[in-house]
PDB file of C-alpha atoms in Angstrom:
ATOM      1  CA  GLN A 272     -29.455  83.663  88.270  1.00  0.00           C
ATOM      2  CA  LYS A 273     -29.136  80.755  85.864  1.00  0.00           C
ATOM      3  CA  GLU A 274     -25.611  79.709  84.990  1.00  0.00           C
ATOM      4  CA  VAL A 275     -26.254  79.895  81.239  1.00  0.00           C
ATOM      5  CA  GLU A 276     -29.074  82.011  79.826  1.00  0.00           C
ATOM      6  CA  GLN A 277     -30.588  82.116  76.381  1.00  0.00           C
ATOM      7  CA  ASN A 278     -33.712  83.668  74.931  1.00  0.00           C
ATOM      8  CA  SER A 279     -36.068  80.754  74.252  1.00  0.00           C
ATOM      9  CA  GLY A 280     -37.446  82.336  71.075  1.00  0.00           C
ATOM     10  CA  PRO A 281     -38.732  81.400  68.628  1.00  0.00           C
ATOM     11  CA  LEU A 282     -36.461  83.572  66.529  1.00  0.00           C
ATOM     12  CA  SER A 283     -37.853  83.881  63.022  1.00  0.00           C
ATOM     13  CA  VAL A 284     -35.689  85.071  60.132  1.00  0.00           C
ATOM     14  CA  PRO A 285     -36.293  85.027  56.377  1.00  0.00           C
ATOM     15  CA  GLU A 286     -34.236  82.718  54.191  1.00  0.00           C
ATOM     16  CA  GLY A 287     -30.921  84.319  53.265  1.00  0.00           C
ATOM     17  CA  ALA A 288     -30.817  86.613  56.290  1.00  0.00           C
ATOM     18  CA  ILE A 289     -28.366  86.557  59.207  1.00  0.00           C
ATOM     19  CA  ALA A 290     -29.593  84.827  62.345  1.00  0.00           C
ATOM     20  CA  SER A 291     -28.062  86.048  65.600  1.00  0.00           C
ATOM     21  CA  LEU A 292     -28.264  83.850  68.688  1.00  0.00           C
ATOM     22  CA  ASN A 293     -27.105  85.094  72.061  1.00  0.00           C
ATOM     23  CA  CYS A 294     -26.033  83.565  75.347  1.00  0.00           C
ATOM     24  CA  THR A 295     -24.794  84.907  78.669  1.00  0.00           C
ATOM     25  CA  TYR A 296     -23.105  83.003  81.466  1.00  0.00           C
ATOM     26  CA  SER A 297     -22.518  83.699  85.122  1.00  0.00           C
ATOM     27  CA  ASP A 298     -19.270  81.893  86.008  1.00  0.00           C
ATOM     28  CA  ARG A 299     -16.268  84.110  85.228  1.00  0.00           C
ATOM     29  CA  GLY A 300     -14.041  81.052  85.527  1.00  0.00           C
ATOM     30  CA  SER A 301     -15.656  79.468  82.471  1.00  0.00           C
ATOM     31  CA  GLN A 302     -13.105  78.397  79.946  1.00  0.00           C
ATOM     32  CA  SER A 303     -14.748  76.934  76.890  1.00  0.00           C
ATOM     33  CA  PHE A 304     -17.948  77.656  75.044  1.00  0.00           C
ATOM     34  CA  PHE A 305     -19.980  75.552  72.681  1.00  0.00           C
ATOM     35  CA  TRP A 306     -22.947  75.752  70.368  1.00  0.00           C
ATOM     36  CA  TYR A 307     -25.024  72.665  69.754  1.00  0.00           C
ATOM     37  CA  ARG A 308     -27.837  72.256  67.263  1.00  0.00           C
ATOM     38  CA  GLN A 309     -30.814  70.028  68.033  1.00  0.00           C
ATOM     39  CA  TYR A 310     -33.339  69.127  65.396  1.00  0.00           C
ATOM     40  CA  SER A 311     -36.792  68.134  66.584  1.00  0.00           C
ATOM     41  CA  GLY A 312     -36.759  64.545  67.810  1.00  0.00           C
ATOM     42  CA  LYS A 313     -32.970  64.243  67.505  1.00  0.00           C
ATOM     43  CA  SER A 314     -30.036  64.489  69.883  1.00  0.00           C
ATOM     44  CA  PRO A 315     -27.888  67.615  70.114  1.00  0.00           C
ATOM     45  CA  GLU A 316     -24.834  67.818  67.877  1.00  0.00           C
ATOM     46  CA  LEU A 317     -21.841  70.099  68.278  1.00  0.00           C
ATOM     47  CA  ILE A 318     -21.510  72.755  65.576  1.00  0.00           C
ATOM     48  CA  MET A 319     -19.023  75.264  67.022  1.00  0.00           C
ATOM     49  CA  PHE A 320     -16.687  75.767  69.947  1.00  0.00           C
ATOM     50  CA  ILE A 321     -14.665  78.795  70.986  1.00  0.00           C
ATOM     51  CA  TYR A 322     -12.064  79.240  73.706  1.00  0.00           C
ATOM     52  CA  SER A 323     -10.590  82.714  73.121  1.00  0.00           C
ATOM     53  CA  ASN A 324     -12.055  86.194  72.957  1.00  0.00           C
ATOM     54  CA  GLY A 325     -13.027  87.319  69.479  1.00  0.00           C
ATOM     55  CA  ASP A 326     -14.565  85.642  66.486  1.00  0.00           C
ATOM     56  CA  LYS A 327     -14.251  82.153  65.096  1.00  0.00           C
ATOM     57  CA  GLU A 328     -15.634  81.376  61.674  1.00  0.00           C
ATOM     58  CA  ASP A 329     -16.585  78.037  60.162  1.00  0.00           C
ATOM     59  CA  GLY A 330     -18.423  78.227  56.876  1.00  0.00           C
ATOM     60  CA  ARG A 331     -21.690  80.102  57.386  1.00  0.00           C
ATOM     61  CA  PHE A 332     -21.276  80.013  61.167  1.00  0.00           C
ATOM     62  CA  THR A 333     -19.407  82.542  63.305  1.00  0.00           C
ATOM     63  CA  ALA A 334     -19.031  82.221  67.061  1.00  0.00           C
ATOM     64  CA  GLN A 335     -18.215  85.347  69.043  1.00  0.00           C
ATOM     65  CA  LEU A 336     -16.888  85.442  72.595  1.00  0.00           C
ATOM     66  CA  ASN A 337     -16.533  88.366  74.971  1.00  0.00           C
ATOM     67  CA  LYS A 338     -15.293  87.119  78.340  1.00  0.00           C
ATOM     68  CA  ALA A 339     -15.355  90.578  79.928  1.00  0.00           C
ATOM     69  CA  SER A 340     -19.082  90.828  79.220  1.00  0.00           C
ATOM     70  CA  GLN A 341     -19.630  87.092  79.793  1.00  0.00           C
ATOM     71  CA  TYR A 342     -21.347  86.885  76.462  1.00  0.00           C
ATOM     72  CA  VAL A 343     -21.150  84.416  73.592  1.00  0.00           C
ATOM     73  CA  SER A 344     -23.078  84.525  70.347  1.00  0.00           C
ATOM     74  CA  LEU A 345     -23.596  82.532  67.176  1.00  0.00           C
ATOM     75  CA  LEU A 346     -24.195  84.144  63.808  1.00  0.00           C
ATOM     76  CA  ILE A 347     -25.594  82.138  60.927  1.00  0.00           C
ATOM     77  CA  ARG A 348     -25.166  83.826  57.573  1.00  0.00           C
ATOM     78  CA  ASP A 349     -27.348  83.100  54.548  1.00  0.00           C
ATOM     79  CA  SER A 350     -29.826  81.249  56.754  1.00  0.00           C
ATOM     80  CA  GLN A 351     -31.482  78.230  55.178  1.00  0.00           C
ATOM     81  CA  PRO A 352     -34.733  76.447  56.099  1.00  0.00           C
ATOM     82  CA  SER A 353     -32.537  73.473  57.050  1.00  0.00           C
ATOM     83  CA  ASP A 354     -31.038  75.641  59.818  1.00  0.00           C
ATOM     84  CA  SER A 355     -34.415  75.595  61.588  1.00  0.00           C
ATOM     85  CA  ALA A 356     -33.668  73.903  64.907  1.00  0.00           C
ATOM     86  CA  THR A 357     -33.050  74.642  68.553  1.00  0.00           C
ATOM     87  CA  TYR A 358     -29.593  76.034  69.280  1.00  0.00           C
ATOM     88  CA  LEU A 359     -28.110  75.240  72.668  1.00  0.00           C
ATOM     89  CA  CYS A 360     -25.342  77.273  74.239  1.00  0.00           C
ATOM     90  CA  ALA A 361     -23.058  75.299  76.551  1.00  0.00           C
ATOM     91  CA  VAL A 362     -20.285  76.398  78.873  1.00  0.00           C
ATOM     92  CA  LEU A 363     -17.456  74.451  80.503  1.00  0.00           C
ATOM     93  CA  THR A 364     -17.516  76.006  83.926  1.00  0.00           C
ATOM     94  CA  GLY A 365     -14.601  76.345  86.277  1.00  0.00           C
ATOM     95  CA  GLY A 366     -14.332  74.465  89.505  1.00  0.00           C
ATOM     96  CA  TYR A 367     -15.966  71.153  88.775  1.00  0.00           C
ATOM     97  CA  GLN A 368     -15.204  71.381  85.049  1.00  0.00           C
ATOM     98  CA  LYS A 369     -18.734  70.495  84.096  1.00  0.00           C
ATOM     99  CA  VAL A 370     -20.562  71.374  80.888  1.00  0.00           C
ATOM    100  CA  THR A 371     -23.700  73.381  81.582  1.00  0.00           C
ATOM    101  CA  PHE A 372     -26.362  74.014  78.953  1.00  0.00           C
ATOM    102  CA  GLY A 373     -28.717  76.902  78.406  1.00  0.00           C
ATOM    103  CA  THR A 374     -32.355  76.168  77.688  1.00  0.00           C
ATOM    104  CA  GLY A 375     -31.895  76.764  73.954  1.00  0.00           C
ATOM    105  CA  THR A 376     -33.210  79.182  71.344  1.00  0.00           C
ATOM    106  CA  LYS A 377     -35.595  77.885  68.712  1.00  0.00           C
ATOM    107  CA  LEU A 378     -34.738  79.251  65.260  1.00  0.00           C
ATOM    108  CA  GLN A 379     -37.225  79.273  62.412  1.00  0.00           C
ATOM    109  CA  VAL A 380     -35.998  80.166  58.934  1.00  0.00           C
ATOM    110  CA  ILE A 381     -38.903  81.196  56.750  1.00  0.00           C
ATOM    111  CA  PRO A 382     -38.593  80.299  53.030  1.00  0.00           C
TER     112      PRO A 382
ATOM    113  CA  GLY B 138     -20.127  51.540  66.224  1.00  0.00           C
ATOM    114  CA  ALA B 139     -17.847  54.284  67.443  1.00  0.00           C
ATOM    115  CA  GLY B 140     -20.534  56.515  68.910  1.00  0.00           C
ATOM    116  CA  VAL B 141     -22.370  56.653  72.229  1.00  0.00           C
ATOM    117  CA  SER B 142     -24.790  53.770  72.484  1.00  0.00           C
ATOM    118  CA  GLN B 143     -27.932  53.825  74.604  1.00  0.00           C
ATOM    119  CA  SER B 144     -30.436  51.110  75.346  1.00  0.00           C
ATOM    120  CA  PRO B 145     -33.290  50.567  75.256  1.00  0.00           C
ATOM    121  CA  SER B 146     -34.270  53.131  72.644  1.00  0.00           C
ATOM    122  CA  ASN B 147     -37.862  52.950  73.840  1.00  0.00           C
ATOM    123  CA  LYS B 148     -39.276  51.771  77.141  1.00  0.00           C
ATOM    124  CA  VAL B 149     -42.905  51.667  78.185  1.00  0.00           C
ATOM    125  CA  THR B 150     -43.552  50.794  81.796  1.00  0.00           C
ATOM    126  CA  GLU B 151     -46.298  50.925  84.350  1.00  0.00           C
ATOM    127  CA  LYS B 152     -46.344  53.405  87.188  1.00  0.00           C
ATOM    128  CA  GLY B 153     -44.491  52.040  90.191  1.00  0.00           C
ATOM    129  CA  LYS B 154     -42.137  49.752  88.255  1.00  0.00           C
ATOM    130  CA  ASP B 155     -38.345  50.161  88.260  1.00  0.00           C
ATOM    131  CA  VAL B 156     -36.441  50.821  85.035  1.00  0.00           C
ATOM    132  CA  GLU B 157     -32.787  50.690  84.047  1.00  0.00           C
ATOM    133  CA  LEU B 158     -31.319  52.679  81.189  1.00  0.00           C
ATOM    134  CA  ARG B 159     -27.884  51.867  79.835  1.00  0.00           C
ATOM    135  CA  CYS B 160     -25.221  54.053  78.254  1.00  0.00           C
ATOM    136  CA  ASP B 161     -22.052  52.802  76.567  1.00  0.00           C
ATOM    137  CA  PRO B 162     -19.774  55.819  75.972  1.00  0.00           C
ATOM    138  CA  ILE B 163     -17.145  56.302  73.309  1.00  0.00           C
ATOM    139  CA  SER B 164     -14.046  54.289  74.151  1.00  0.00           C
ATOM    140  CA  GLY B 165     -11.493  56.375  76.025  1.00  0.00           C
ATOM    141  CA  HIS B 166     -13.949  59.055  77.091  1.00  0.00           C
ATOM    142  CA  THR B 167     -13.568  59.690  80.796  1.00  0.00           C
ATOM    143  CA  ALA B 168     -16.510  62.055  81.244  1.00  0.00           C
ATOM    144  CA  LEU B 169     -20.109  60.876  81.085  1.00  0.00           C
ATOM    145  CA  TYR B 170     -23.312  62.883  81.531  1.00  0.00           C
ATOM    146  CA  TRP B 171     -26.967  61.978  81.868  1.00  0.00           C
ATOM    147  CA  TYR B 172     -29.646  64.480  80.877  1.00  0.00           C
ATOM    148  CA  ARG B 173     -33.420  64.354  80.777  1.00  0.00           C
ATOM    149  CA  GLN B 174     -35.477  66.133  78.148  1.00  0.00           C
ATOM    150  CA  SER B 175     -39.240  66.394  78.394  1.00  0.00           C
ATOM    151  CA  LEU B 176     -41.253  67.167  75.267  1.00  0.00           C
ATOM    152  CA  GLY B 177     -40.497  70.670  74.028  1.00  0.00           C
ATOM    153  CA  GLN B 178     -38.196  71.427  76.941  1.00  0.00           C
ATOM    154  CA  GLY B 179     -34.479  71.978  77.360  1.00  0.00           C
ATOM    155  CA  LEU B 180     -31.854  69.594  78.675  1.00  0.00           C
ATOM    156  CA  GLU B 181     -32.169  68.892  82.384  1.00  0.00           C
ATOM    157  CA  PHE B 182     -28.842  67.870  83.903  1.00  0.00           C
ATOM    158  CA  LEU B 183     -29.040  64.737  86.058  1.00  0.00           C
ATOM    159  CA  ILE B 184     -25.568  63.437  86.879  1.00  0.00           C
ATOM    160  CA  TYR B 185     -21.934  63.769  85.762  1.00  0.00           C
ATOM    161  CA  PHE B 186     -19.090  61.265  86.069  1.00  0.00           C
ATOM    162  CA  GLN B 187     -15.484  62.326  85.536  1.00  0.00           C
ATOM    163  CA  GLY B 188     -12.857  59.605  85.769  1.00  0.00           C
ATOM    164  CA  ASN B 189     -12.494  58.233  89.268  1.00  0.00           C
ATOM    165  CA  SER B 190     -13.814  61.368  90.964  1.00  0.00           C
ATOM    166  CA  ALA B 191     -16.995  61.304  92.998  1.00  0.00           C
ATOM    167  CA  PRO B 192     -19.921  61.927  90.636  1.00  0.00           C
ATOM    168  CA  ASP B 193     -21.809  65.198  90.629  1.00  0.00           C
ATOM    169  CA  LYS B 194     -25.320  64.074  91.537  1.00  0.00           C
ATOM    170  CA  SER B 195     -26.705  67.561  92.034  1.00  0.00           C
ATOM    171  CA  GLY B 196     -29.255  67.226  89.222  1.00  0.00           C
ATOM    172  CA  LEU B 197     -30.966  64.023  90.336  1.00  0.00           C
ATOM    173  CA  PRO B 198     -34.600  65.054  90.995  1.00  0.00           C
ATOM    174  CA  SER B 199     -35.305  62.633  93.846  1.00  0.00           C
ATOM    175  CA  ASP B 200     -33.895  59.643  95.683  1.00  0.00           C
ATOM    176  CA  ARG B 201     -35.765  57.402  93.250  1.00  0.00           C
ATOM    177  CA  PHE B 202     -33.035  58.210  90.735  1.00  0.00           C
ATOM    178  CA  SER B 203     -29.554  56.723  90.908  1.00  0.00           C
ATOM    179  CA  ALA B 204     -26.714  56.035  88.520  1.00  0.00           C
ATOM    180  CA  GLU B 205     -23.577  53.979  88.441  1.00  0.00           C
ATOM    181  CA  ARG B 206     -20.599  53.861  86.180  1.00  0.00           C
ATOM    182  CA  THR B 207     -18.723  50.588  86.290  1.00  0.00           C
ATOM    183  CA  GLY B 208     -15.043  50.378  85.415  1.00  0.00           C
ATOM    184  CA  GLY B 209     -15.066  53.926  84.151  1.00  0.00           C
ATOM    185  CA  SER B 210     -17.066  52.886  81.103  1.00  0.00           C
ATOM    186  CA  VAL B 211     -20.680  51.718  80.916  1.00  0.00           C
ATOM    187  CA  SER B 212     -23.222  53.630  82.970  1.00  0.00           C
ATOM    188  CA  THR B 213     -26.670  52.616  84.184  1.00  0.00           C
ATOM    189  CA  LEU B 214     -29.372  55.071  85.232  1.00  0.00           C
ATOM    190  CA  THR B 215     -31.961  53.484  87.488  1.00  0.00           C
ATOM    191  CA  ILE B 216     -35.369  54.961  88.244  1.00  0.00           C
ATOM    192  CA  GLN B 217     -37.258  53.255  91.048  1.00  0.00           C
ATOM    193  CA  ARG B 218     -41.032  53.340  91.498  1.00  0.00           C
ATOM    194  CA  THR B 219     -41.531  55.257  88.267  1.00  0.00           C
ATOM    195  CA  GLN B 220     -44.070  58.070  88.106  1.00  0.00           C
ATOM    196  CA  GLN B 221     -45.835  59.545  85.095  1.00  0.00           C
ATOM    197  CA  GLU B 222     -43.784  62.719  85.398  1.00  0.00           C
ATOM    198  CA  ASP B 223     -40.653  60.627  84.746  1.00  0.00           C
ATOM    199  CA  SER B 224     -41.776  60.218  81.128  1.00  0.00           C
ATOM    200  CA  ALA B 225     -39.110  61.870  78.970  1.00  0.00           C
ATOM    201  CA  VAL B 226     -36.149  61.178  76.727  1.00  0.00           C
ATOM    202  CA  TYR B 227     -33.050  60.327  78.733  1.00  0.00           C
ATOM    203  CA  LEU B 228     -29.876  61.371  76.943  1.00  0.00           C
ATOM    204  CA  CYS B 229     -26.367  60.204  77.679  1.00  0.00           C
ATOM    205  CA  ALA B 230     -23.288  62.067  76.470  1.00  0.00           C
ATOM    206  CA  SER B 231     -19.588  61.406  76.775  1.00  0.00           C
ATOM    207  CA  SER B 232     -16.503  63.542  76.464  1.00  0.00           C
ATOM    208  CA  LEU B 233     -12.748  63.035  76.525  1.00  0.00           C
ATOM    209  CA  GLY B 234     -12.734  64.865  79.839  1.00  0.00           C
ATOM    210  CA  LEU B 235      -9.205  65.562  80.996  1.00  0.00           C
ATOM    211  CA  ALA B 236      -6.903  65.462  77.980  1.00  0.00           C
ATOM    212  CA  GLY B 237      -3.430  66.929  77.709  1.00  0.00           C
ATOM    213  CA  GLY B 238      -3.781  68.540  81.112  1.00  0.00           C
ATOM    214  CA  GLN B 239      -6.949  70.394  80.178  1.00  0.00           C
ATOM    215  CA  TYR B 240     -10.607  69.550  80.349  1.00  0.00           C
ATOM    216  CA  THR B 241     -12.398  69.326  77.044  1.00  0.00           C
ATOM    217  CA  GLY B 242     -16.080  70.042  76.807  1.00  0.00           C
ATOM    218  CA  GLU B 243     -17.093  68.632  73.453  1.00  0.00           C
ATOM    219  CA  LEU B 244     -19.941  66.253  74.203  1.00  0.00           C
ATOM    220  CA  PHE B 245     -21.054  63.417  71.980  1.00  0.00           C
ATOM    221  CA  PHE B 246     -24.660  62.369  72.540  1.00  0.00           C
ATOM    222  CA  GLY B 247     -26.362  59.039  72.184  1.00  0.00           C
ATOM    223  CA  GLU B 248     -29.723  58.698  70.472  1.00  0.00           C
ATOM    224  CA  GLY B 249     -31.522  58.665  73.805  1.00  0.00           C
ATOM    225  CA  SER B 250     -33.891  56.347  75.620  1.00  0.00           C
ATOM    226  CA  ARG B 251     -37.530  57.373  75.421  1.00  0.00           C
ATOM    227  CA  LEU B 252     -39.321  56.422  78.633  1.00  0.00           C
ATOM    228  CA  THR B 253     -43.097  56.346  78.829  1.00  0.00           C
ATOM    229  CA  VAL B 254     -44.723  55.684  82.186  1.00  0.00           C
ATOM    230  CA  LEU B 255     -48.376  54.693  81.947  1.00  0.00           C
TER     231      LEU B 255
END
């Protein structure tokens, strides 16, 4: 079982819709959870982090964490074509305190 | 600048040659990661340095790959006897690491070094 799993996509949504990106992780000792966005040919950039169960909102982005289910998600409201990118879920695992990435979900927002 | 700096940005080499890739992290960041990303693929973890602890080398694909971090700052990734399958973008990222008694996981990435092995 991979430590961090994501559906590779592509996930296609129409402009203005809500995009929902999901991630599961295997280490119950994981403490912190991150979403990075990577445009084609660019380096990843951090867009959201969440440490506690529940929701965290930042503009059009909402991160959701459920530690009991070992599940973290990212919702993008009012999706724009500029949101088209690969979204990487990352987890700060217990033990060695290392950040582990999922393989990423490619999002396509159709105008 | 204040960001993570990597050099060279592009490197073309012949099969069998050795290459060195350099990463200069953000000042004060104690954690440093190297990743490899082949075209259209995800991030492949290579190695992780945290302060003065022994590095986590579990992601290095073969003994042709090695990395050092001198003085807790600059890191060099060395690939010996390069092969065509080593062609990829090599990304370095740094993080505050242990801060205020807790580990932080926000990574800041450099622009990457694109390696092409002919």
